[in-house]
Amino acid sequence: MARKKPMDGEFIAFNVVYEDGSLSSNRKVPTSALDGLADTSSAKAVIEAQDRDIAEKSGRPRGRVKTLERVKRK
């Protein structure tokens, strides 16, 4: 059976480090929300919006984003 190809181009993954030192790996950001592959400011805004939504649903707020790093493909 053939393997499915990954769905390239729809999302870009980022590793996020928060100010409290916690790490969130492979956070997906839609490519449609970015102005190019190196657009970390828009990615940060999308991830912060995701965090606010998650915090609202869970009742546990997330710390502020310290750094973002795009996940390198293998």
Coordinates of C-alpha atoms in Angstrom, one line a residue:
M1 CA 0.0 0.0 0.0
A2 CA 1.4 3.4 -0.9
R3 CA 1.9 6.0 1.7
K4 CA -0.1 9.2 1.5
K5 CA 1.9 12.3 0.7
P6 CA 1.9 15.0 3.4
M7 CA -0.3 17.9 2.7
D8 CA 2.4 20.5 1.9
G9 CA 1.6 24.1 1.7
E10 CA -1.5 24.3 3.9
F11 CA 0.3 24.8 7.3
I12 CA 3.7 25.8 8.5
A13 CA 4.8 24.4 11.9
F14 CA 6.5 26.5 14.6
N15 CA 8.1 25.6 17.9
V16 CA 7.0 28.2 20.5
V17 CA 9.0 29.1 23.7
Y18 CA 7.0 31.0 26.3
E19 CA 8.4 33.5 28.8
D20 CA 7.9 30.9 31.6
G21 CA 10.3 28.6 29.8
S22 CA 7.6 26.1 28.6
L23 CA 7.8 24.8 25.0
S24 CA 5.0 24.0 22.6
S25 CA 6.2 22.0 19.6
N26 CA 4.8 21.9 16.0
R27 CA 2.2 24.6 16.4
K28 CA 0.4 24.8 13.0
V29 CA -0.2 28.2 11.3
P30 CA -2.1 28.3 8.1
T31 CA 0.1 29.6 5.2
S32 CA -2.8 31.8 4.1
A33 CA -2.2 33.9 7.3
L34 CA 1.4 34.6 6.5
D35 CA 3.2 37.0 4.2
G36 CA 5.9 34.6 3.0
L37 CA 7.7 31.8 4.7
A38 CA 9.7 34.0 7.1
D39 CA 6.8 36.0 8.4
T40 CA 7.1 35.3 12.2
S41 CA 5.2 38.4 13.3
S42 CA 2.0 37.2 11.6
A43 CA 2.6 33.6 12.9
K44 CA 3.0 35.0 16.4
A45 CA -0.3 36.8 16.2
V46 CA -2.0 33.6 15.0
I47 CA -0.5 31.5 17.7
E48 CA -1.4 34.1 20.4
A49 CA -5.0 34.0 19.1
Q50 CA -5.0 30.2 19.3
D51 CA -3.7 30.4 22.8
R52 CA -6.4 32.9 23.8
D53 CA -9.1 30.6 22.4
I54 CA -7.6 27.6 24.2
A55 CA -7.3 29.5 27.5
E56 CA -10.9 30.6 27.2
K57 CA -12.1 27.1 26.8
S58 CA -9.9 25.5 29.4
G59 CA -9.8 28.3 31.9
R60 CA -6.0 28.1 32.1
P61 CA -4.2 31.1 30.6
R62 CA -1.0 30.6 28.6
G63 CA 2.1 32.7 29.2
R64 CA 3.4 35.3 26.7
V65 CA 5.3 34.1 23.6
K66 CA 9.1 34.6 24.0
T67 CA 10.4 33.1 20.7
L68 CA 9.2 31.4 17.6
E69 CA 11.2 29.1 15.4
R70 CA 10.0 27.5 12.2
V71 CA 10.3 23.7 12.2
K72 CA 12.7 22.5 9.6
R73 CA 11.5 19.8 7.3
K74 CA 13.3 16.5 7.2

